[in-house]
Amino acid sequence: MNIAILASGNGSNFEAIVKALKRGYIKASIKVLITDKKNAFVRKRAQKNKIKDVFVDSKRFKSRSEFDNEIIRILKKEKIDLVVLAGFMRILSESFVKTFRDRILNIHPALLPAFRGESSIKRALEYGCKVTGVTVHFIDEKVDNGPVILQVAIKIKKGETLASLEKKMHALEHKLYPLAVKLFCEKRLKIKNRHVEIK
Ligand code: GRF
């Protein structure tokens, strides 16, 4: 199974997946990291782990679909079976989703369909939620919308700060995302009528 990871930022989820591969928890190969941010810290993580790292500069392209086509070209060249979005801050075009249908995973720091979009942890805290959580899901044409694979809740305790909640959320993400990738690589995820069955 050939994996590509798309990320724009820190890359702690990238690192968690790399570690899971290294210890044999996931049996697959990460062929490439693709990023749209020249100075993203995730690039340093890729270089340290000797994973090919490609920066695709959106300024070189006239439209979103041309940018996406460049990414599709790289993914095809690397014979990618699974695309893992790990904090990739761009919305993928319909043709991208079509090309890799049911083969793109995303992690979202909320219990979807609640708090779609950005700053989800902060918004859940500010709303006064008693519970939030992490969702790993397949991507479809709409933002933060595809079939849910795994979802785990976290209690928001009295006096919780954004920093303390973020810490817990990230620790949970670093367990949940490698598990979802593992399940995919072992072909244990089946989508039926938009619902994911885990075998
Ligand atoms: C994570 O919180 C993830 O849920 C969201 O983007 C963040 C990426 O963090 N989609 P990192 O770059 O993996 O540290």
Coordinates of N, CA and C and ligand atoms in Angstrom, one line a residue:
M1 N 0.9 -1.2 0.0 CA 0.0 0.0 0.0 C 0.9 1.2 0.0
N2 N 0.7 2.1 -1.0 CA 1.5 3.3 -1.1 C 0.7 4.5 -0.6
I3 N 1.3 5.2 0.4 CA 0.6 6.3 1.0 C 1.2 7.7 0.7
A4 N 0.4 8.7 0.5 CA 0.8 10.1 0.4 C 0.2 10.8 1.5
I5 N 0.9 11.7 2.2 CA 0.4 12.6 3.2 C 0.4 14.0 2.7
L6 N -0.7 14.7 2.8 CA -0.8 16.1 2.4 C -1.0 16.9 3.7
A7 N -0.1 17.9 3.9 CA -0.1 18.6 5.2 C 0.3 20.1 4.9
S8 N -0.1 21.0 5.8 CA 0.3 22.4 5.6 C 1.0 23.0 6.8
G9 N 1.1 22.2 8.0 CA 1.5 22.9 9.2 C 2.6 22.1 10.0
N10 N 2.2 22.0 11.2 CA 3.2 21.4 12.2 C 3.5 19.9 11.9
G11 N 2.5 19.1 11.5 CA 2.8 17.8 11.1 C 2.9 16.8 12.2
S12 N 2.2 17.0 13.4 CA 2.3 16.0 14.5 C 1.6 14.8 14.1
N13 N 0.5 14.9 13.3 CA -0.2 13.7 12.8 C 0.6 12.9 11.8
F14 N 1.3 13.7 11.0 CA 2.3 13.1 10.0 C 3.3 12.2 10.8
E15 N 3.8 12.8 11.8 CA 4.8 12.1 12.6 C 4.3 10.9 13.3
A16 N 3.0 11.0 13.8 CA 2.4 9.8 14.5 C 2.2 8.7 13.5
I17 N 1.9 9.0 12.3 CA 1.7 7.9 11.3 C 3.0 7.3 10.9
V18 N 4.0 8.2 10.7 CA 5.4 7.7 10.4 C 5.9 6.7 11.5
K19 N 5.7 7.1 12.7 CA 6.1 6.3 13.8 C 5.4 4.9 13.8
A20 N 4.1 5.0 13.5 CA 3.3 3.7 13.5 C 3.8 2.8 12.4
L21 N 4.3 3.4 11.3 CA 4.8 2.5 10.2 C 6.2 1.9 10.6
K22 N 7.0 2.8 11.3 CA 8.3 2.3 11.7 C 8.2 1.2 12.7
R23 N 7.2 1.2 13.6 CA 7.1 0.1 14.5 C 6.3 -1.1 14.0
G24 N 5.9 -1.0 12.8 CA 5.2 -2.1 12.1 C 3.8 -2.2 12.4
Y25 N 3.2 -1.2 13.1 CA 1.8 -1.2 13.4 C 1.0 -1.0 12.1
I26 N 1.5 -0.2 11.2 CA 0.9 -0.1 9.9 C 1.9 -0.7 8.9
K27 N 1.3 -1.6 8.0 CA 2.2 -2.1 7.0 C 2.0 -1.5 5.7
A28 N 2.8 -0.5 5.4 CA 2.6 0.3 4.1 C 3.9 1.1 3.9
S29 N 3.8 1.9 2.9 CA 5.0 2.8 2.6 C 4.6 4.2 2.4
I30 N 5.2 5.2 3.1 CA 4.8 6.6 2.8 C 5.8 7.0 1.7
K31 N 5.2 7.3 0.5 CA 6.0 7.6 -0.7 C 6.3 9.1 -0.7
V32 N 5.4 9.9 -0.2 CA 5.6 11.3 -0.4 C 4.8 12.2 0.6
L33 N 5.4 13.3 1.0 CA 4.7 14.3 1.7 C 4.5 15.5 0.7
I34 N 3.2 15.9 0.6 CA 3.0 17.1 -0.3 C 2.5 18.2 0.6
T35 N 3.1 19.4 0.4 CA 2.7 20.5 1.2 C 2.5 21.7 0.3
D36 N 1.6 22.6 0.7 CA 1.4 23.9 0.0 C 2.0 25.0 0.7
K37 N 2.8 24.8 1.8 CA 3.4 25.8 2.5 C 4.9 25.6 2.5
K38 N 5.6 26.6 2.0 CA 7.1 26.4 1.8 C 7.8 26.2 3.2
N39 N 7.3 26.9 4.2 CA 8.0 26.8 5.5 C 7.3 26.0 6.5
A40 N 6.5 25.1 6.1 CA 5.7 24.2 7.0 C 6.7 23.3 7.8
F41 N 6.5 23.2 9.1 CA 7.4 22.4 9.9 C 7.4 20.9 9.5
V42 N 6.2 20.5 9.0 CA 6.1 19.1 8.6 C 7.2 18.7 7.6
R43 N 7.7 19.7 6.8 CA 8.7 19.4 5.8 C 10.0 18.9 6.5
K44 N 10.3 19.5 7.6 CA 11.5 19.2 8.4 C 11.3 17.7 8.9
R45 N 10.1 17.4 9.4 CA 9.8 16.1 9.9 C 10.0 15.0 8.8
A46 N 9.6 15.4 7.6 CA 9.7 14.5 6.4 C 11.2 14.3 6.1
Q47 N 11.9 15.4 6.1 CA 13.4 15.3 5.7 C 14.1 14.5 6.8
K48 N 13.8 14.7 8.1 CA 14.4 13.9 9.1 C 14.2 12.4 9.0
N49 N 13.0 12.1 8.5 CA 12.6 10.7 8.3 C 12.9 10.2 6.9
K50 N 13.6 10.9 6.1 CA 14.0 10.6 4.8 C 12.8 10.2 3.9
I51 N 11.7 11.0 4.1 CA 10.5 10.8 3.2 C 10.5 12.0 2.2
K52 N 10.3 11.6 0.9 CA 10.3 12.6 -0.1 C 9.3 13.7 0.2
D53 N 9.7 14.9 0.0 CA 8.9 16.0 0.4 C 8.8 17.0 -0.8
V54 N 7.5 17.2 -1.2 CA 7.3 18.1 -2.3 C 6.5 19.3 -1.9
F55 N 7.0 20.4 -2.3 CA 6.3 21.7 -2.0 C 5.6 22.1 -3.3
V56 N 4.3 22.2 -3.3 CA 3.6 22.6 -4.5 C 3.1 24.1 -4.3
D57 N 3.6 25.0 -5.0 CA 3.4 26.4 -4.8 C 2.1 26.8 -5.5
S58 N 1.0 27.1 -4.8 CA -0.2 27.4 -5.5 C -0.1 28.7 -6.4
K59 N 0.9 29.5 -6.1 CA 1.0 30.8 -6.9 C 1.4 30.4 -8.3
R60 N 2.0 29.2 -8.6 CA 2.4 28.9 -9.9 C 1.2 28.5 -10.8
F61 N 0.0 28.4 -10.2 CA -1.2 27.9 -10.9 C -2.3 28.9 -11.0
K62 N -3.0 28.9 -12.2 CA -4.0 30.0 -12.4 C -5.3 29.7 -11.6
S63 N -5.5 28.4 -11.4 CA -6.8 28.0 -10.7 C -6.6 26.9 -9.7
R64 N -7.6 26.7 -8.9 CA -7.5 25.6 -7.9 C -7.4 24.2 -8.6
S65 N -8.2 24.1 -9.7 CA -8.1 22.8 -10.4 C -6.8 22.5 -11.0
E66 N -6.1 23.6 -11.5 CA -4.7 23.3 -12.0 C -3.8 22.9 -10.9
F67 N -3.9 23.5 -9.8 CA -3.1 23.2 -8.6 C -3.4 21.7 -8.2
D68 N -4.7 21.4 -8.2 CA -5.1 20.0 -7.8 C -4.5 19.0 -8.8
N69 N -4.6 19.4 -10.1 CA -4.1 18.5 -11.2 C -2.6 18.2 -11.0
E70 N -1.9 19.2 -10.6 CA -0.5 19.0 -10.3 C -0.3 17.9 -9.2
I71 N -1.1 18.1 -8.2 CA -1.0 17.1 -7.0 C -1.4 15.7 -7.5
I72 N -2.5 15.6 -8.3 CA -2.9 14.3 -8.9 C -1.8 13.7 -9.7
R73 N -1.1 14.6 -10.5 CA 0.0 14.0 -11.3 C 1.1 13.4 -10.4
I74 N 1.4 14.1 -9.3 CA 2.5 13.5 -8.4 C 1.9 12.2 -7.8
L75 N 0.7 12.2 -7.4 CA 0.2 11.0 -6.7 C 0.1 9.8 -7.7
K76 N -0.2 10.1 -8.9 CA -0.2 9.0 -9.9 C 1.2 8.5 -10.2
K77 N 2.1 9.4 -10.3 CA 3.5 9.1 -10.6 C 4.0 8.2 -9.4
E78 N 3.6 8.5 -8.2 CA 4.1 7.7 -7.1 C 3.2 6.4 -6.8
K79 N 2.2 6.2 -7.7 CA 1.3 5.1 -7.6 C 0.7 5.0 -6.2
I80 N 0.1 6.1 -5.8 CA -0.5 6.2 -4.5 C -1.9 5.5 -4.4
D81 N -2.0 4.7 -3.3 CA -3.3 4.0 -3.1 C -4.1 4.7 -2.1
L82 N -3.5 5.4 -1.2 CA -4.2 6.1 -0.1 C -3.6 7.5 0.1
V83 N -4.6 8.5 0.2 CA -4.2 9.9 0.4 C -4.6 10.3 1.8
V84 N -3.7 10.7 2.6 CA -4.0 11.0 4.0 C -3.8 12.5 4.2
L85 N -4.9 13.2 4.5 CA -4.9 14.6 4.8 C -4.6 14.9 6.3
A86 N -3.5 15.6 6.6 CA -3.2 15.8 8.0 C -2.9 17.2 8.2
G87 N -4.0 18.0 8.3 CA -3.9 19.4 8.5 C -3.5 20.1 7.2
F88 N -4.1 19.6 6.1 CA -3.9 20.2 4.8 C -5.0 21.3 4.6
M89 N -4.5 22.6 4.5 CA -5.4 23.7 4.7 C -6.0 24.2 3.3
R90 N -6.2 23.2 2.4 CA -6.9 23.6 1.2 C -8.0 22.7 0.9
I91 N -9.1 23.2 0.2 CA -10.2 22.4 -0.1 C -10.0 21.7 -1.4
L92 N -10.1 20.4 -1.5 CA -9.8 19.7 -2.7 C -11.0 19.8 -3.7
S93 N -10.7 19.9 -5.0 CA -11.7 20.0 -6.0 C -12.5 18.7 -6.2
E94 N -13.6 18.8 -6.8 CA -14.5 17.6 -7.1 C -13.7 16.6 -7.9
S95 N -12.9 17.1 -8.9 CA -12.2 16.1 -9.7 C -11.1 15.4 -8.9
F96 N -10.5 16.0 -8.0 CA -9.6 15.4 -7.1 C -10.3 14.2 -6.3
V97 N -11.4 14.6 -5.7 CA -12.2 13.6 -4.9 C -12.6 12.5 -5.8
K98 N -13.0 12.8 -7.0 CA -13.5 11.7 -7.9 C -12.3 10.8 -8.3
T99 N -11.1 11.4 -8.5 CA -10.0 10.6 -8.9 C -9.6 9.6 -7.8
F100 N -9.7 10.0 -6.5 CA -9.3 9.2 -5.4 C -10.5 8.8 -4.5
R101 N -11.6 8.6 -5.1 CA -12.8 8.3 -4.4 C -12.6 7.2 -3.4
D102 N -13.1 7.4 -2.2 CA -13.0 6.4 -1.1 C -11.5 6.0 -0.8
R103 N -10.6 6.9 -1.1 CA -9.2 6.6 -0.8 C -8.5 7.9 -0.2
I104 N -9.3 8.8 0.3 CA -8.8 10.0 0.9 C -9.3 10.0 2.3
L105 N -8.4 10.1 3.3 CA -8.8 10.2 4.7 C -8.5 11.6 5.2
N106 N -9.4 12.0 6.2 CA -9.1 13.3 6.8 C -9.3 13.1 8.3
I107 N -8.7 14.0 9.1 CA -8.9 14.0 10.6 C -9.4 15.4 10.9
H108 N -10.5 15.4 11.7 CA -11.1 16.7 12.1 C -11.2 16.7 13.6
P109 N -10.8 17.9 14.2 CA -10.8 18.0 15.7 C -12.2 18.4 16.3
A110 N -13.2 17.6 15.9 CA -14.5 17.8 16.5 C -15.3 16.6 16.2
L111 N -16.5 16.5 16.8 CA -17.4 15.3 16.5 C -18.3 15.7 15.4
L112 N -17.9 15.4 14.1 CA -18.7 15.8 13.0 C -20.0 15.2 13.1
P113 N -21.1 15.8 12.6 CA -21.1 17.0 11.8 C -21.0 18.3 12.6
A114 N -20.7 18.3 13.9 CA -20.5 19.5 14.7 C -19.2 20.2 14.3
F115 N -19.2 21.5 14.4 CA -18.0 22.3 14.2 C -17.1 22.0 13.0
R116 N -17.8 21.9 11.9 CA -17.0 21.8 10.6 C -16.2 23.1 10.5
G117 N -15.2 23.0 9.6 CA -14.4 24.2 9.3 C -13.2 24.4 10.3
E118 N -12.8 25.6 10.3 CA -11.6 25.9 11.1 C -11.9 26.2 12.6
S119 N -10.8 26.2 13.4 CA -10.9 26.6 14.9 C -11.9 25.8 15.6
S120 N -12.1 24.5 15.3 CA -13.1 23.7 15.9 C -13.0 23.5 17.4
I121 N -11.8 23.4 17.8 CA -11.5 23.1 19.3 C -12.0 24.3 20.1
K122 N -11.5 25.5 19.6 CA -11.8 26.8 20.2 C -13.3 27.0 20.2
R123 N -14.0 26.7 19.1 CA -15.4 27.0 19.0 C -16.2 26.1 19.9
A124 N -15.8 24.8 20.0 CA -16.5 23.9 20.9 C -16.4 24.4 22.4
L125 N -15.2 24.9 22.7 CA -14.9 25.4 24.1 C -15.8 26.6 24.3
E126 N -15.7 27.5 23.4 CA -16.4 28.8 23.6 C -18.0 28.6 23.6
Y127 N -18.4 27.6 22.9 CA -19.9 27.3 22.8 C -20.4 26.8 24.2
G128 N -19.4 26.3 25.0 CA -19.8 25.7 26.3 C -20.1 24.2 26.2
C129 N -19.6 23.5 25.1 CA -19.9 22.1 25.0 C -19.3 21.4 26.2
K130 N -20.0 20.3 26.6 CA -19.5 19.5 27.7 C -18.6 18.3 27.1
V131 N -18.8 18.1 25.8 CA -18.1 17.0 25.2 C -17.7 17.5 23.8
T132 N -16.5 17.1 23.4 CA -16.1 17.3 22.0 C -15.3 16.0 21.6
G133 N -14.5 16.1 20.5 CA -13.8 14.8 20.2 C -13.2 14.9 18.8
V134 N -12.7 13.8 18.4 CA -12.0 13.7 17.1 C -12.7 12.7 16.2
T135 N -12.7 13.1 14.9 CA -13.3 12.3 13.8 C -12.3 12.0 12.7
V136 N -12.2 10.8 12.3 CA -11.5 10.4 11.1 C -12.6 10.0 10.1
H137 N -12.5 10.5 8.9 CA -13.5 10.3 7.9 C -13.0 10.2 6.5
F138 N -13.7 9.6 5.6 CA -13.4 9.7 4.2 C -13.9 11.1 3.7
I139 N -13.2 11.5 2.7 CA -13.5 12.8 2.1 C -14.6 12.6 1.0
D140 N -15.5 13.5 1.0 CA -16.4 13.6 -0.2 C -16.3 15.0 -0.8
E141 N -17.3 15.4 -1.6 CA -17.2 16.7 -2.3 C -17.4 17.9 -1.4
K142 N -18.0 17.6 -0.3 CA -18.3 18.7 0.7 C -17.3 18.8 1.8
V143 N -17.1 20.0 2.4 CA -16.0 20.1 3.4 C -16.4 19.4 4.7
D144 N -15.5 18.6 5.2 CA -15.7 17.9 6.5 C -17.0 17.2 6.6
N145 N -17.3 16.4 5.5 CA -18.6 15.8 5.4 C -18.6 14.3 5.1
G146 N -17.6 13.7 4.7 CA -17.7 12.3 4.2 C -17.9 11.3 5.3
P147 N -18.1 10.0 4.9 CA -18.4 8.9 5.8 C -17.4 8.8 7.0
V148 N -18.0 8.7 8.2 CA -17.2 8.6 9.4 C -16.6 7.3 9.6
I149 N -15.3 7.2 9.9 CA -14.6 5.9 10.1 C -14.5 5.7 11.6
L150 N -13.9 6.7 12.3 CA -13.7 6.5 13.8 C -14.1 7.9 14.4
Q151 N -14.6 7.8 15.6 CA -15.0 9.0 16.3 C -14.9 8.7 17.8
V152 N -14.1 9.5 18.5 CA -13.9 9.3 20.0 C -14.2 10.7 20.7
A153 N -15.0 10.6 21.7 CA -15.3 11.8 22.5 C -14.3 12.1 23.6
I154 N -14.3 13.4 23.9 CA -13.4 13.9 25.0 C -14.3 14.8 25.9
K155 N -14.3 14.6 27.2 CA -15.0 15.5 28.1 C -14.3 16.9 28.2
I156 N -15.1 17.9 28.2 CA -14.6 19.3 28.4 C -14.9 19.5 29.9
K157 N -13.8 19.6 30.7 CA -14.0 19.7 32.1 C -14.1 21.2 32.5
K158 N -14.6 21.3 33.7 CA -14.7 22.7 34.3 C -13.3 23.3 34.4
G159 N -13.1 24.5 33.9 CA -11.8 25.2 34.0 C -10.9 24.8 32.9
E160 N -11.4 24.0 31.9 CA -10.6 23.6 30.8 C -10.1 24.9 30.0
T161 N -8.9 24.9 29.6 CA -8.4 26.0 28.8 C -8.2 25.5 27.3
L162 N -8.0 26.4 26.4 CA -7.8 26.0 25.0 C -6.6 25.1 25.0
A163 N -5.5 25.5 25.7 CA -4.3 24.8 25.6 C -4.4 23.4 26.2
S164 N -5.1 23.3 27.3 CA -5.3 21.9 27.9 C -6.1 21.0 27.0
L165 N -7.2 21.6 26.4 CA -8.0 20.8 25.5 C -7.3 20.4 24.3
E166 N -6.6 21.3 23.7 CA -5.8 21.0 22.5 C -4.8 19.9 22.7
K167 N -4.2 19.9 23.9 CA -3.2 18.9 24.2 C -3.9 17.5 24.2
K168 N -5.0 17.4 24.9 CA -5.8 16.2 24.9 C -6.2 15.7 23.5
M169 N -6.7 16.7 22.8 CA -7.2 16.4 21.4 C -6.1 15.8 20.5
H170 N -4.9 16.5 20.6 CA -3.8 16.0 19.8 C -3.4 14.7 20.2
A171 N -3.3 14.4 21.5 CA -2.9 13.1 21.9 C -3.8 12.0 21.4
L172 N -5.1 12.3 21.4 CA -6.1 11.4 20.9 C -6.0 11.2 19.4
E173 N -5.8 12.3 18.7 CA -5.6 12.3 17.2 C -4.4 11.3 16.9
H174 N -3.3 11.4 17.7 CA -2.1 10.6 17.3 C -2.3 9.1 17.5
K175 N -3.4 8.8 18.2 CA -3.8 7.3 18.4 C -4.8 7.0 17.3
L176 N -5.7 7.8 17.1 CA -6.9 7.5 16.2 C -6.5 7.5 14.7
Y177 N -5.6 8.4 14.3 CA -5.3 8.5 12.9 C -4.5 7.2 12.4
P178 N -3.4 6.9 13.2 CA -2.7 5.7 12.8 C -3.6 4.4 12.8
L179 N -4.6 4.4 13.7 CA -5.5 3.2 13.7 C -6.4 3.2 12.4
A180 N -6.9 4.4 12.0 CA -7.7 4.4 10.8 C -6.9 4.1 9.6
V181 N -5.6 4.6 9.5 CA -4.8 4.2 8.3 C -4.5 2.7 8.3
K182 N -4.2 2.2 9.5 CA -4.0 0.7 9.6 C -5.2 -0.1 9.1
L183 N -6.4 0.3 9.5 CA -7.7 -0.4 9.1 C -7.8 -0.3 7.6
F184 N -7.5 0.9 7.0 CA -7.6 1.0 5.6 C -6.6 0.1 4.9
C185 N -5.4 0.1 5.4 CA -4.3 -0.6 4.7 C -4.6 -2.1 4.8
E186 N -5.3 -2.5 5.9 CA -5.7 -4.0 6.0 C -7.0 -4.3 5.3
K187 N -7.5 -3.3 4.5 CA -8.7 -3.5 3.8 C -9.9 -3.8 4.7
R188 N -9.9 -3.2 5.9 CA -11.0 -3.6 6.8 C -12.1 -2.6 6.8
L189 N -12.0 -1.6 5.9 CA -13.1 -0.5 5.9 C -13.9 -0.7 4.7
K190 N -15.2 -0.9 4.9 CA -16.2 -1.0 3.8 C -17.2 0.1 3.9
I191 N -17.4 0.8 2.7 CA -18.5 1.8 2.8 C -19.7 1.3 2.1
K192 N -20.8 1.3 2.9 CA -22.1 0.9 2.4 C -23.1 1.9 2.7
N193 N -23.8 2.5 1.6 CA -24.8 3.5 1.8 C -24.2 4.7 2.7
R194 N -23.0 5.1 2.4 CA -22.4 6.2 3.1 C -22.0 5.9 4.6
H195 N -22.2 4.6 5.0 CA -21.8 4.3 6.4 C -20.6 3.4 6.3
V196 N -19.7 3.5 7.2 CA -18.4 2.7 7.2 C -18.6 1.6 8.1
E197 N -18.4 0.4 7.6 CA -18.3 -0.8 8.4 C -16.9 -1.2 8.6
I198 N -16.5 -1.6 9.8 CA -15.2 -2.0 10.1 C -15.2 -3.5 10.3
K199 N -14.4 -4.2 9.5 CA -14.3 -5.7 9.6 C -13.2 -6.1 10.6
Ligands
GRF1 C1 -5.1 18.6 13.6 O1 -5.7 19.1 14.7 C2 -6.1 18.0 12.7 O2 -7.3 17.5 13.4 C3 -6.5 19.1 11.8 O3 -5.4 19.9 11.6 C4 -4.5 19.7 12.7 C5 -3.1 19.3 12.2 O4 -2.2 19.2 13.2 N1 -7.1 18.7 10.6 P1 -0.7 18.7 12.9 O5 -0.2 19.5 11.8 O6 -0.8 17.2 12.4 O7 0.1 18.8 14.1

